[in-house]
mmCIF file of C-alpha atoms in Angstrom:
data_model
loop_
_atom_site.group_PDB
_atom_site.id
_atom_site.type_symbol
_atom_site.label_atom_id
_atom_site.label_comp_id
_atom_site.label_asym_id
_atom_site.label_seq_id
_atom_site.Cartn_x
_atom_site.Cartn_y
_atom_site.Cartn_z
ATOM 1 C CA MET U 25 0.000 0.000 0.000
ATOM 2 C CA VAL U 26 1.320 3.439 -0.946
ATOM 3 C CA SER U 27 1.170 6.003 1.863
ATOM 4 C CA SER U 28 -0.230 9.457 1.289
ATOM 5 C CA PRO U 29 2.251 12.358 1.297
ATOM 6 C CA ALA U 30 0.225 13.768 4.186
ATOM 7 C CA ASP U 31 0.526 10.653 6.324
ATOM 8 C CA PRO U 32 3.164 10.674 9.071
ATOM 9 C CA GLY U 33 4.221 7.139 8.134
ATOM 10 C CA SER U 34 5.037 7.880 4.496
ATOM 11 C CA GLY U 35 8.469 7.813 2.913
ATOM 12 C CA GLY U 36 10.724 10.765 2.302
ATOM 13 C CA LEU U 37 13.299 12.599 4.359
ATOM 14 C CA GLY U 38 12.612 11.575 7.956
ATOM 15 C CA ARG U 39 13.754 12.930 11.292
ATOM 16 C CA ARG U 40 16.848 10.684 11.441
ATOM 17 C CA ALA U 41 18.099 11.829 8.039
ATOM 18 C CA LEU U 42 17.471 15.445 8.960
ATOM 19 C CA LEU U 43 19.487 15.120 12.122
ATOM 20 C CA LYS U 44 22.381 13.563 10.191
ATOM 21 C CA THR U 45 22.465 16.452 7.731
ATOM 22 C CA GLY U 46 22.124 19.084 10.435
ATOM 23 C CA ALA U 47 25.852 19.291 11.083
ATOM 24 C CA LEU U 48 26.515 19.876 7.396
ATOM 25 C CA MET U 49 23.957 22.669 7.299
ATOM 26 C CA ALA U 50 25.677 24.342 10.234
ATOM 27 C CA ALA U 51 28.991 24.097 8.427
ATOM 28 C CA VAL U 52 27.689 25.780 5.270
ATOM 29 C CA SER U 53 25.692 28.414 7.132
ATOM 30 C CA PRO U 54 27.884 30.067 9.793
ATOM 31 C CA ALA U 55 25.920 33.317 9.462
ATOM 32 C CA LEU U 56 22.931 31.768 11.218
ATOM 33 C CA GLY U 57 24.417 32.421 14.626
ATOM 34 C CA ASN U 58 24.660 30.052 17.564
ATOM 35 C CA VAL U 59 22.619 27.056 16.516
ATOM 36 C CA ALA U 60 20.390 25.227 18.955
ATOM 37 C CA GLN U 61 18.384 22.036 18.695
ATOM 38 C CA ALA U 62 14.698 22.750 19.207
ATOM 39 C CA ALA U 63 13.562 21.529 22.603
ATOM 40 C CA GLY U 64 10.463 19.710 21.392
ATOM 41 C CA PRO U 65 7.686 20.982 19.140
ATOM 42 C CA VAL U 66 7.885 24.603 18.041
ATOM 43 C CA ARG U 67 4.861 26.780 17.412
ATOM 44 C CA LYS U 68 4.242 27.106 13.673
ATOM 45 C CA ILE U 69 2.194 28.987 11.098
ATOM 46 C CA ALA U 70 1.844 27.416 7.642
ATOM 47 C CA LEU U 71 1.033 29.450 4.524
ATOM 48 C CA GLU U 72 0.763 27.090 1.541
ATOM 49 C CA GLU U 73 -1.975 24.743 2.654
ATOM 50 C CA HIS U 74 -4.631 23.908 0.116
ATOM 51 C CA PHE U 75 -8.314 23.107 -0.220
ATOM 52 C CA THR U 76 -10.870 22.841 -2.992
ATOM 53 C CA THR U 77 -14.615 23.222 -3.415
ATOM 54 C CA PRO U 78 -17.079 20.706 -4.860
ATOM 55 C CA ALA U 79 -17.424 22.831 -8.006
ATOM 56 C CA LEU U 80 -13.682 23.308 -8.546
ATOM 57 C CA ALA U 81 -12.933 19.655 -7.785
ATOM 58 C CA LYS U 82 -14.769 18.543 -10.923
ATOM 59 C CA THR U 83 -12.200 19.878 -13.410
ATOM 60 C CA LEU U 84 -9.907 22.459 -11.805
ATOM 61 C CA VAL U 85 -7.675 20.378 -9.533
ATOM 62 C CA ALA U 86 -4.266 19.296 -10.865
ATOM 63 C CA ARG U 87 -3.259 15.652 -10.592
ATOM 64 C CA PRO U 88 0.487 15.549 -9.826
ATOM 65 C CA THR U 89 0.710 11.755 -9.455
ATOM 66 C CA ARG U 90 -0.001 8.642 -11.522
ATOM 67 C CA SER U 91 -1.118 6.789 -8.399
ATOM 68 C CA ASP U 92 -4.880 6.444 -8.043
ATOM 69 C CA SER U 93 -4.602 5.744 -4.322
ATOM 70 C CA LEU U 94 -2.414 8.789 -3.668
ATOM 71 C CA PHE U 95 -4.702 11.069 -5.622
ATOM 72 C CA ALA U 96 -7.812 9.710 -3.898
ATOM 73 C CA ASP U 97 -6.269 10.560 -0.531
ATOM 74 C CA ILE U 98 -5.294 14.030 -1.774
ATOM 75 C CA GLU U 99 -8.877 14.620 -2.930
ATOM 76 C CA ARG U 100 -10.390 13.710 0.438
ATOM 77 C CA ARG U 101 -7.900 15.907 2.290
ATOM 78 C CA LEU U 102 -8.483 18.885 -0.018
ATOM 79 C CA ALA U 103 -12.199 18.706 0.750
ATOM 80 C CA ASP U 104 -11.745 18.351 4.518
ATOM 81 C CA PHE U 105 -11.719 21.195 7.042
ATOM 82 C CA GLY U 106 -12.348 19.016 10.081
ATOM 83 C CA SER U 107 -10.622 16.144 11.814
ATOM 84 C CA LEU U 108 -8.172 15.127 9.076
ATOM 85 C CA ARG U 109 -6.683 18.582 8.709
ATOM 86 C CA LEU U 110 -6.869 19.652 12.337
ATOM 87 C CA GLU U 111 -5.390 16.428 13.721
ATOM 88 C CA THR U 112 -2.512 16.679 11.252
ATOM 89 C CA MET U 113 -1.895 20.271 12.345
ATOM 90 C CA ASP U 114 -2.043 19.349 16.030
ATOM 91 C CA LYS U 115 0.502 16.551 15.690
ATOM 92 C CA ALA U 116 2.910 18.899 13.911
ATOM 93 C CA GLY U 117 2.497 21.828 16.294
ATOM 94 C CA ILE U 118 0.906 24.049 13.642
ATOM 95 C CA ASP U 119 -1.255 26.676 15.334
ATOM 96 C CA LEU U 120 -2.584 28.329 12.195
ATOM 97 C CA CYS U 121 -2.912 27.477 8.501
ATOM 98 C CA VAL U 122 -3.535 30.149 5.877
ATOM 99 C CA LEU U 123 -5.665 28.220 3.392
ATOM 100 C CA SER U 124 -5.810 28.659 -0.372
ATOM 101 C CA VAL U 125 -7.486 27.043 -3.370
ATOM 102 C CA THR U 126 -5.305 24.332 -4.861
ATOM 103 C CA THR U 127 -3.840 24.676 -8.330
ATOM 104 C CA PRO U 128 -4.944 25.522 -10.943
ATOM 105 C CA GLY U 129 -8.321 26.734 -9.705
ATOM 106 C CA VAL U 130 -9.980 29.423 -11.770
ATOM 107 C CA GLN U 131 -6.671 30.429 -13.367
ATOM 108 C CA ALA U 132 -7.396 27.554 -15.783
ATOM 109 C CA GLU U 133 -11.049 28.455 -16.406
ATOM 110 C CA ALA U 134 -11.614 29.629 -19.994
ATOM 111 C CA ASP U 135 -14.969 31.299 -19.320
ATOM 112 C CA THR U 136 -14.606 34.631 -17.518
ATOM 113 C CA ALA U 137 -18.109 34.635 -16.054
ATOM 114 C CA ALA U 138 -17.604 31.117 -14.691
ATOM 115 C CA ALA U 139 -14.221 32.089 -13.228
ATOM 116 C CA ILE U 140 -15.774 35.054 -11.421
ATOM 117 C CA ARG U 141 -18.599 32.932 -10.034
ATOM 118 C CA LEU U 142 -16.361 30.045 -8.961
ATOM 119 C CA ALA U 143 -13.818 32.334 -7.296
ATOM 120 C CA ARG U 144 -16.466 34.147 -5.302
ATOM 121 C CA GLN U 145 -18.022 30.844 -4.227
ATOM 122 C CA ALA U 146 -14.634 29.543 -3.110
ATOM 123 C CA ASN U 147 -13.936 32.681 -1.100
ATOM 124 C CA ASP U 148 -17.336 32.588 0.565
ATOM 125 C CA MET U 149 -16.869 28.924 1.443
ATOM 126 C CA LEU U 150 -13.427 29.578 2.900
ATOM 127 C CA ALA U 151 -14.753 32.509 4.925
ATOM 128 C CA GLU U 152 -17.356 30.207 6.471
ATOM 129 C CA GLU U 153 -14.702 27.655 7.429
ATOM 130 C CA VAL U 154 -12.436 30.340 8.895
ATOM 131 C CA ALA U 155 -15.371 31.641 10.943
ATOM 132 C CA ARG U 156 -15.856 28.138 12.372
ATOM 133 C CA GLN U 157 -12.171 27.844 13.349
ATOM 134 C CA PRO U 158 -10.832 31.425 13.581
ATOM 135 C CA LYS U 159 -7.885 30.436 15.766
ATOM 136 C CA ARG U 160 -6.779 27.652 13.394
ATOM 137 C CA TYR U 161 -7.553 28.921 9.893
ATOM 138 C CA ALA U 162 -7.018 32.105 7.903
ATOM 139 C CA GLY U 163 -7.489 32.690 4.193
ATOM 140 C CA PHE U 164 -5.874 33.763 0.949
ATOM 141 C CA ALA U 165 -8.296 35.061 -1.672
ATOM 142 C CA HIS U 166 -8.896 33.179 -4.923
ATOM 143 C CA LEU U 167 -9.103 35.651 -7.802
ATOM 144 C CA PRO U 168 -10.590 35.626 -11.336
ATOM 145 C CA LEU U 169 -7.757 37.417 -13.105
ATOM 146 C CA GLN U 170 -9.462 36.906 -16.442
ATOM 147 C CA ASP U 171 -11.022 40.269 -15.499
ATOM 148 C CA PRO U 172 -8.368 42.273 -13.597
ATOM 149 C CA ALA U 173 -10.784 44.957 -12.383
ATOM 150 C CA THR U 174 -13.170 42.352 -11.002
ATOM 151 C CA ALA U 175 -10.235 40.503 -9.433
ATOM 152 C CA ALA U 176 -9.154 43.737 -7.741
ATOM 153 C CA ASN U 177 -12.659 44.254 -6.367
ATOM 154 C CA GLU U 178 -12.838 40.666 -5.164
ATOM 155 C CA LEU U 179 -9.494 41.029 -3.405
ATOM 156 C CA GLU U 180 -10.763 44.124 -1.627
ATOM 157 C CA ARG U 181 -13.961 42.332 -0.605
ATOM 158 C CA CYS U 182 -11.962 39.388 0.714
ATOM 159 C CA VAL U 183 -9.559 41.582 2.687
ATOM 160 C CA ARG U 184 -11.950 44.207 4.031
ATOM 161 C CA GLN U 185 -15.103 42.131 4.520
ATOM 162 C CA LEU U 186 -13.898 38.537 4.930
ATOM 163 C CA GLY U 187 -10.661 39.277 6.754
ATOM 164 C CA PHE U 188 -8.366 37.430 4.349
ATOM 165 C CA LYS U 189 -4.624 38.040 4.534
ATOM 166 C CA GLY U 190 -3.845 38.507 0.835
ATOM 167 C CA ALA U 191 -4.238 36.291 -2.207
ATOM 168 C CA LEU U 192 -2.651 33.201 -3.709
ATOM 169 C CA ILE U 193 -2.501 33.093 -7.503
ATOM 170 C CA ASN U 194 -1.923 29.846 -9.377
ATOM 171 C CA GLY U 195 0.328 30.974 -12.207
ATOM 172 C CA GLN U 196 -0.680 32.524 -15.514
ATOM 173 C CA THR U 197 -4.260 33.228 -16.518
ATOM 174 C CA GLY U 198 -5.217 32.732 -20.158
ATOM 175 C CA GLY U 199 -1.580 32.923 -21.215
ATOM 176 C CA HIS U 200 -1.050 36.268 -19.462
ATOM 177 C CA TYR U 201 1.469 36.746 -16.654
ATOM 178 C CA LEU U 202 1.109 39.369 -13.956
ATOM 179 C CA ASP U 203 3.647 41.767 -15.480
ATOM 180 C CA ASP U 204 1.188 42.451 -18.316
ATOM 181 C CA ASP U 205 -0.085 46.038 -18.267
ATOM 182 C CA LYS U 206 -3.651 44.707 -18.209
ATOM 183 C CA PHE U 207 -3.039 43.805 -14.561
ATOM 184 C CA LEU U 208 -2.080 47.317 -13.450
ATOM 185 C CA PRO U 209 -5.524 47.898 -11.853
ATOM 186 C CA PHE U 210 -4.995 44.718 -9.860
ATOM 187 C CA TRP U 211 -1.551 45.775 -8.627
ATOM 188 C CA GLU U 212 -2.862 49.235 -7.745
ATOM 189 C CA ARG U 213 -5.416 47.596 -5.454
ATOM 190 C CA VAL U 214 -2.836 45.234 -3.957
ATOM 191 C CA SER U 215 -0.679 48.240 -3.162
ATOM 192 C CA ALA U 216 -3.571 50.168 -1.638
ATOM 193 C CA LEU U 217 -4.637 47.216 0.515
ATOM 194 C CA ASP U 218 -1.010 46.487 1.530
ATOM 195 C CA VAL U 219 -1.378 42.697 1.493
ATOM 196 C CA PRO U 220 1.021 40.082 0.105
ATOM 197 C CA ILE U 221 0.476 38.045 -3.030
ATOM 198 C CA TYR U 222 1.546 34.412 -2.912
ATOM 199 C CA LEU U 223 2.704 33.478 -6.416
ATOM 200 C CA HIS U 224 2.063 29.748 -6.723
ATOM 201 C CA PRO U 225 2.597 27.288 -9.591
ATOM 202 C CA GLY U 226 -0.219 26.613 -11.993
ATOM 203 C CA GLU U 227 -0.744 25.126 -15.418
ATOM 204 C CA MET U 228 1.698 26.253 -18.079
ATOM 205 C CA ALA U 229 0.269 28.279 -20.940
ATOM 206 C CA ASP U 230 1.828 25.912 -23.489
ATOM 207 C CA THR U 231 4.022 22.815 -23.600
ATOM 208 C CA PRO U 232 7.615 23.588 -24.605
ATOM 209 C CA ALA U 233 9.501 21.139 -26.779
ATOM 210 C CA MET U 234 11.934 20.577 -23.911
ATOM 211 C CA PHE U 235 9.276 18.454 -22.180
ATOM 212 C CA ALA U 236 8.324 16.416 -25.251
ATOM 213 C CA GLY U 237 8.411 12.707 -24.492
ATOM 214 C CA ARG U 238 9.319 13.370 -20.860
ATOM 215 C CA PRO U 239 6.005 13.837 -19.039
ATOM 216 C CA GLU U 240 7.717 13.333 -15.677
ATOM 217 C CA LEU U 241 9.391 16.732 -16.135
ATOM 218 C CA ASN U 242 6.035 18.445 -16.322
ATOM 219 C CA GLY U 243 4.137 19.601 -13.255
ATOM 220 C CA ALA U 244 5.685 19.685 -9.808
ATOM 221 C CA VAL U 245 8.874 17.776 -10.677
ATOM 222 C CA TRP U 246 10.295 20.681 -12.679
ATOM 223 C CA ALA U 247 8.020 22.599 -15.074
ATOM 224 C CA TRP U 248 6.064 24.360 -12.323
ATOM 225 C CA THR U 249 9.273 25.591 -10.710
ATOM 226 C CA ALA U 250 10.645 26.906 -13.999
ATOM 227 C CA ASP U 251 7.356 28.591 -14.866
ATOM 228 C CA THR U 252 6.865 30.201 -11.450
ATOM 229 C CA ALA U 253 10.456 31.400 -11.244
ATOM 230 C CA SER U 254 10.081 32.942 -14.693
ATOM 231 C CA HIS U 255 6.790 34.545 -13.636
ATOM 232 C CA ALA U 256 8.519 36.147 -10.654
ATOM 233 C CA LEU U 257 11.429 37.384 -12.794
ATOM 234 C CA ARG U 258 8.991 38.934 -15.246
ATOM 235 C CA LEU U 259 7.727 41.097 -12.376
ATOM 236 C CA VAL U 260 11.289 42.031 -11.424
ATOM 237 C CA PHE U 261 12.392 43.060 -14.923
ATOM 238 C CA ALA U 262 9.068 44.686 -15.854
ATOM 239 C CA GLY U 263 9.509 47.316 -13.140
ATOM 240 C CA THR U 264 6.421 46.204 -11.222
ATOM 241 C CA PHE U 265 8.069 46.987 -7.890
ATOM 242 C CA LYS U 266 9.283 50.370 -9.057
ATOM 243 C CA ARG U 267 5.670 51.273 -9.842
ATOM 244 C CA PHE U 268 4.399 49.745 -6.595
ATOM 245 C CA PRO U 269 7.223 49.995 -4.047
ATOM 246 C CA ASN U 270 5.260 48.576 -1.122
ATOM 247 C CA VAL U 271 4.146 45.368 -2.871
ATOM 248 C CA ARG U 272 5.343 42.092 -1.346
ATOM 249 C CA VAL U 273 5.277 38.726 -3.171
ATOM 250 C CA ILE U 274 5.691 35.317 -1.536
ATOM 251 C CA LEU U 275 7.223 32.337 -3.344
ATOM 252 C CA GLY U 276 6.948 28.776 -2.090
ATOM 253 C CA HIS U 277 9.321 25.836 -2.493
ATOM 254 C CA MET U 278 12.314 27.731 -1.050
ATOM 255 C CA GLY U 279 11.878 30.502 -3.597
ATOM 256 C CA GLU U 280 11.500 28.428 -6.776
ATOM 257 C CA THR U 281 15.349 28.382 -7.191
ATOM 258 C CA LEU U 282 15.676 32.199 -7.358
ATOM 259 C CA PRO U 283 17.609 32.732 -4.071
ATOM 260 C CA TYR U 284 20.474 30.596 -5.346
ATOM 261 C CA LEU U 285 20.979 32.595 -8.561
ATOM 262 C CA LEU U 286 21.024 36.189 -7.291
ATOM 263 C CA TRP U 287 24.677 36.781 -8.144
ATOM 264 C CA ARG U 288 24.194 35.519 -11.689
ATOM 265 C CA PHE U 289 21.081 37.639 -12.211
ATOM 266 C CA ASP U 290 23.083 40.731 -11.288
ATOM 267 C CA SER U 291 26.072 39.745 -13.401
ATOM 268 C CA ARG U 292 24.121 38.910 -16.561
ATOM 269 C CA TRP U 293 21.680 41.821 -16.256
ATOM 270 C CA GLN U 294 24.552 44.304 -16.077
ATOM 271 C CA TRP U 295 26.181 42.543 -19.025
ATOM 272 C CA TRP U 296 22.918 42.844 -20.955
ATOM 273 C CA GLU U 297 22.664 46.539 -20.102
ATOM 274 C CA GLY U 298 26.284 47.132 -21.037
ATOM 275 C CA GLY U 299 27.742 48.271 -17.735
ATOM 276 C CA PRO U 300 27.407 48.586 -13.962
ATOM 277 C CA LEU U 301 24.039 49.499 -12.484
ATOM 278 C CA PRO U 302 23.193 51.230 -9.206
ATOM 279 C CA GLN U 303 22.693 48.854 -6.304
ATOM 280 C CA ASP U 304 18.952 49.530 -6.073
ATOM 281 C CA GLN U 305 18.470 48.519 -9.720
ATOM 282 C CA LEU U 306 20.082 45.115 -9.368
ATOM 283 C CA PRO U 307 17.769 42.099 -9.519
ATOM 284 C CA SER U 308 19.179 40.765 -6.250
ATOM 285 C CA THR U 309 18.259 43.980 -4.432
ATOM 286 C CA ILE U 310 14.731 43.953 -5.850
ATOM 287 C CA ILE U 311 14.195 40.294 -5.006
ATOM 288 C CA LYS U 312 15.471 40.621 -1.440
ATOM 289 C CA ARG U 313 13.404 43.762 -0.868
ATOM 290 C CA HIS U 314 10.094 42.594 -2.326
ATOM 291 C CA PHE U 315 10.023 38.797 -2.039
ATOM 292 C CA ALA U 316 9.724 36.381 0.830
ATOM 293 C CA VAL U 317 9.979 32.615 0.473
ATOM 294 C CA THR U 318 8.493 29.637 2.268
ATOM 295 C CA THR U 319 9.885 26.182 2.949
ATOM 296 C CA SER U 320 6.847 24.484 1.383
ATOM 297 C CA GLY U 321 7.690 21.246 -0.366
ATOM 298 C CA VAL U 322 11.453 21.453 0.293
ATOM 299 C CA CYS U 323 12.566 19.721 3.496
ATOM 300 C CA ASP U 324 16.265 20.092 2.740
ATOM 301 C CA PRO U 325 18.681 21.684 5.221
ATOM 302 C CA HIS U 326 21.044 22.724 2.432
ATOM 303 C CA ALA U 327 18.275 24.617 0.655
ATOM 304 C CA LEU U 328 17.165 26.223 3.923
ATOM 305 C CA ALA U 329 20.695 27.414 4.649
ATOM 306 C CA ALA U 330 20.992 28.850 1.147
ATOM 307 C CA ALA U 331 17.610 30.570 1.350
ATOM 308 C CA LEU U 332 18.418 32.163 4.687
ATOM 309 C CA GLY U 333 21.826 33.217 3.451
ATOM 310 C CA ALA U 334 20.462 34.764 0.267
ATOM 311 C CA MET U 335 17.184 36.263 1.467
ATOM 312 C CA GLY U 336 17.920 36.978 5.112
ATOM 313 C CA GLU U 337 16.284 35.640 8.250
ATOM 314 C CA ASP U 338 13.342 38.051 7.961
ATOM 315 C CA ASN U 339 12.237 36.698 4.565
ATOM 316 C CA VAL U 340 11.929 32.930 5.101
ATOM 317 C CA MET U 341 8.760 31.305 6.466
ATOM 318 C CA PHE U 342 7.692 27.767 7.317
ATOM 319 C CA SER U 343 5.075 26.008 5.211
ATOM 320 C CA VAL U 344 4.133 22.441 4.301
ATOM 321 C CA ASP U 345 2.229 22.300 0.962
ATOM 322 C CA TYR U 346 -0.543 20.183 2.443
ATOM 323 C CA PRO U 347 -1.850 17.743 1.323
ATOM 324 C CA TYR U 348 0.855 17.182 -1.269
ATOM 325 C CA GLU U 349 3.675 16.926 1.273
ATOM 326 C CA ASP U 350 3.973 15.147 4.619
ATOM 327 C CA THR U 351 3.198 17.548 7.464
ATOM 328 C CA ALA U 352 5.063 15.445 10.025
ATOM 329 C CA ILE U 353 8.229 15.448 7.906
ATOM 330 C CA ALA U 354 8.003 19.218 7.349
ATOM 331 C CA ALA U 355 7.606 19.820 11.085
ATOM 332 C CA ALA U 356 10.482 17.482 11.980
ATOM 333 C CA PHE U 357 12.658 19.192 9.395
ATOM 334 C CA ILE U 358 12.237 22.697 10.779
ATOM 335 C CA GLU U 359 12.547 21.497 14.387
ATOM 336 C CA ALA U 360 15.788 19.605 13.631
ATOM 337 C CA ALA U 361 17.373 22.356 11.537
ATOM 338 C CA PRO U 362 20.364 23.799 13.444
ATOM 339 C CA LEU U 363 19.117 27.353 13.757
ATOM 340 C CA SER U 364 19.425 29.755 16.619
ATOM 341 C CA SER U 365 16.272 29.957 18.695
ATOM 342 C CA ALA U 366 15.675 33.499 17.431
ATOM 343 C CA VAL U 367 15.956 32.523 13.759
ATOM 344 C CA ARG U 368 13.792 29.430 14.263
ATOM 345 C CA ALA U 369 11.082 31.559 15.871
ATOM 346 C CA LYS U 370 11.135 33.968 12.916
ATOM 347 C CA VAL U 371 10.921 31.177 10.355
ATOM 348 C CA CYS U 372 8.270 29.175 12.188
ATOM 349 C CA TYR U 373 5.871 31.994 13.001
ATOM 350 C CA GLY U 374 7.348 35.458 13.550
ATOM 351 C CA ASN U 375 7.889 36.442 9.918
ATOM 352 C CA ALA U 376 4.425 35.213 8.944
ATOM 353 C CA GLU U 377 2.823 37.249 11.719
ATOM 354 C CA ARG U 378 4.633 40.381 10.521
ATOM 355 C CA ILE U 379 4.239 39.976 6.742
ATOM 356 C CA LEU U 380 0.584 38.850 6.870
ATOM 357 C CA LYS U 381 -0.320 41.074 9.846
ATOM 358 C CA LEU U 382 -1.701 38.099 11.747
#
């Protein structure tokens, strides 16, 4: 029998392996200060934790596995707001989950009117669940970006009336990425509301030849990372953050590889431009100023050390990617990581409280 990724007994990087690699992480990350083993469970907030609605589940839920049994378990967990989810949180020491519609959601809906209706229904449903468990759940808005003005209005409704903490967007919408000028009304509202946008993987707009004959490279294995990282870089090079200097974007999966390439971005961008650029115009400066990353889906001490080193201890936050990853493994990973108590507290809950105004 194949275990679900959300089950504590499933395979993957367990507590023993994490403890063995802890010393190596300390060696490659001396800037983290005096490391300390966590003395038992640490309070946590998780930000990339997914759900779906009965209407969205029919056609707008990605299937990132060939296993029928794994996907069946994912489906039941996406639909659950009760014992399955809460017991998993309790065992992992997660106080609060900020919930969001799983990929692709309405970003993959071709009909604009249907996208608007389905997004509003999802937000209303989430608001009801948050009201039932206000100390355990919070929400990210689901937005019909087929119509940017309507999406902006829905974000404002979700923030001001429903109490949501921002929005999570599942990639491109209709082949358009968020650096497109058509989305300026949306970014104006994001700026005015002063809430973060979680940029999450979604369906690719097309299928590049590089994936031909290699379906395993599509989806979460690689294509989603490449697409989301490119989406984020489009915002950087389009000047989105120059237009809206208070906007903050969150990337999951340890930053979708971007934190590890900051030096190269600066080097090649200056080469492209033909000479040195001021510090505040360098991609690394923009990324470190306007992006935060979460640990969702990457329980690797090496990646955590690199993310903290590149982005700084104020820009890294714990997450799981439930129900696609094992919550117990994610919790054991962050508790075993050789961080100082102050850095661990920031990563586990402090940065989330500050960035999302929890």
